[in-house]
């Protein structure tokens, strides 16, 4: 028993049209997903830049605090040496 699959010309066009529309819909969905992913990559990149700037700012602040501490330490040493000299 062999089954043959036969479409009339009119049904063939209907099936082809539906297949084309579904394929177009699939490509559209993929394109929108791609655009969304690219936007998210840009947002993440901007966040990395902001975080990087904040980290540099923190490091700069830490360096400033260290410098102030060293300066204060040297001033104390100088003051103690001045006080011990007659």
Short mmCIF file of C-alpha atoms in Angstrom, two decimals:
data_model
loop_
_atom_site.label_atom_id
_atom_site.label_comp_id
_atom_site.label_asym_id
_atom_site.label_seq_id
_atom_site.Cartn_x
_atom_site.Cartn_y
_atom_site.Cartn_z
CA UNK A 1 0.00 0.00 0.00
CA UNK A 2 1.63 3.12 -1.19
CA UNK A 3 0.19 6.46 -0.32
CA UNK A 4 0.78 9.21 -2.75
CA UNK A 5 0.71 12.77 -1.60
CA UNK A 6 -0.86 14.95 -4.19
CA UNK A 7 -1.75 18.62 -3.98
CA UNK A 8 -3.81 20.38 -6.51
CA UNK A 9 -2.28 23.48 -8.00
CA UNK A 10 -4.45 25.76 -5.87
CA UNK A 11 -3.54 23.96 -2.63
CA UNK A 12 0.10 23.95 -3.65
CA UNK A 13 0.05 27.75 -3.85
CA UNK A 14 -1.72 27.99 -0.47
CA UNK A 15 0.85 25.72 1.21
CA UNK A 16 3.71 27.64 -0.43
CA UNK A 17 2.26 30.98 0.66
CA UNK A 18 1.80 29.78 4.25
CA UNK A 19 5.35 28.38 4.31
CA UNK A 20 6.72 31.67 2.98
CA UNK A 21 4.78 33.69 5.58
CA UNK A 22 5.95 31.43 8.42
CA UNK A 23 9.55 31.69 7.21
CA UNK A 24 9.26 35.49 7.01
CA UNK A 25 7.78 35.56 10.52
CA UNK A 26 10.64 33.42 11.81
CA UNK A 27 13.24 35.71 10.24
CA UNK A 28 11.50 38.76 11.71
CA UNK A 29 11.53 37.22 15.19
CA UNK A 30 15.22 36.37 14.85
CA UNK A 31 15.98 39.92 13.69
CA UNK A 32 14.17 41.47 16.66
CA UNK A 33 15.96 39.12 19.06
CA UNK A 34 19.29 40.06 17.46
CA UNK A 35 18.54 43.78 17.83
CA UNK A 36 17.58 43.25 21.49
CA UNK A 37 20.81 41.35 22.18
CA UNK A 38 22.87 44.12 20.56
CA UNK A 39 21.12 46.75 22.70
CA UNK A 40 21.84 44.73 25.83
CA UNK A 41 25.49 44.39 24.83
CA UNK A 42 25.69 48.18 24.49
CA UNK A 43 24.06 48.69 27.91
CA UNK A 44 26.46 46.20 29.51
CA UNK A 45 29.42 47.89 27.83
CA UNK A 46 28.33 51.28 29.18
CA UNK A 47 27.96 49.79 32.66
CA UNK A 48 31.47 48.35 32.47
CA UNK A 49 32.81 51.79 31.53
CA UNK A 50 30.97 53.42 34.45
CA UNK A 51 32.20 50.76 36.87
CA UNK A 52 35.72 51.20 35.56
CA UNK A 53 35.54 54.96 36.14
CA UNK A 54 34.20 54.42 39.66
CA UNK A 55 37.02 51.99 40.45
CA UNK A 56 39.59 54.47 39.17
CA UNK A 57 37.99 57.16 41.31
CA UNK A 58 38.16 54.91 44.37
CA UNK A 59 41.80 54.12 43.69
CA UNK A 60 42.53 57.82 43.33
CA UNK A 61 40.76 58.48 46.63
CA UNK A 62 42.76 55.72 48.32
CA UNK A 63 46.00 57.16 46.97
CA UNK A 64 45.01 60.59 48.27
CA UNK A 65 44.30 59.14 51.71
CA UNK A 66 47.63 57.32 51.72
CA UNK A 67 49.42 60.51 50.71
CA UNK A 68 47.70 62.42 53.51
CA UNK A 69 48.62 59.70 55.99
CA UNK A 70 52.25 59.77 54.90
CA UNK A 71 52.29 63.56 55.06
CA UNK A 72 50.80 63.51 58.56
CA UNK A 73 53.28 60.84 59.65
CA UNK A 74 56.25 62.85 58.37
CA UNK A 75 54.90 65.99 60.05
CA UNK A 76 54.67 64.14 63.36
CA UNK A 77 58.21 62.86 62.97
CA UNK A 78 59.42 66.38 62.16
CA UNK A 79 57.53 67.83 65.13
CA UNK A 80 58.88 65.22 67.51
CA UNK A 81 62.42 65.89 66.28
CA UNK A 82 61.93 69.64 66.77
CA UNK A 83 60.64 69.08 70.30
CA UNK A 84 63.60 66.90 71.32
CA UNK A 85 66.20 69.39 70.09
CA UNK A 86 67.18 71.96 72.70
#
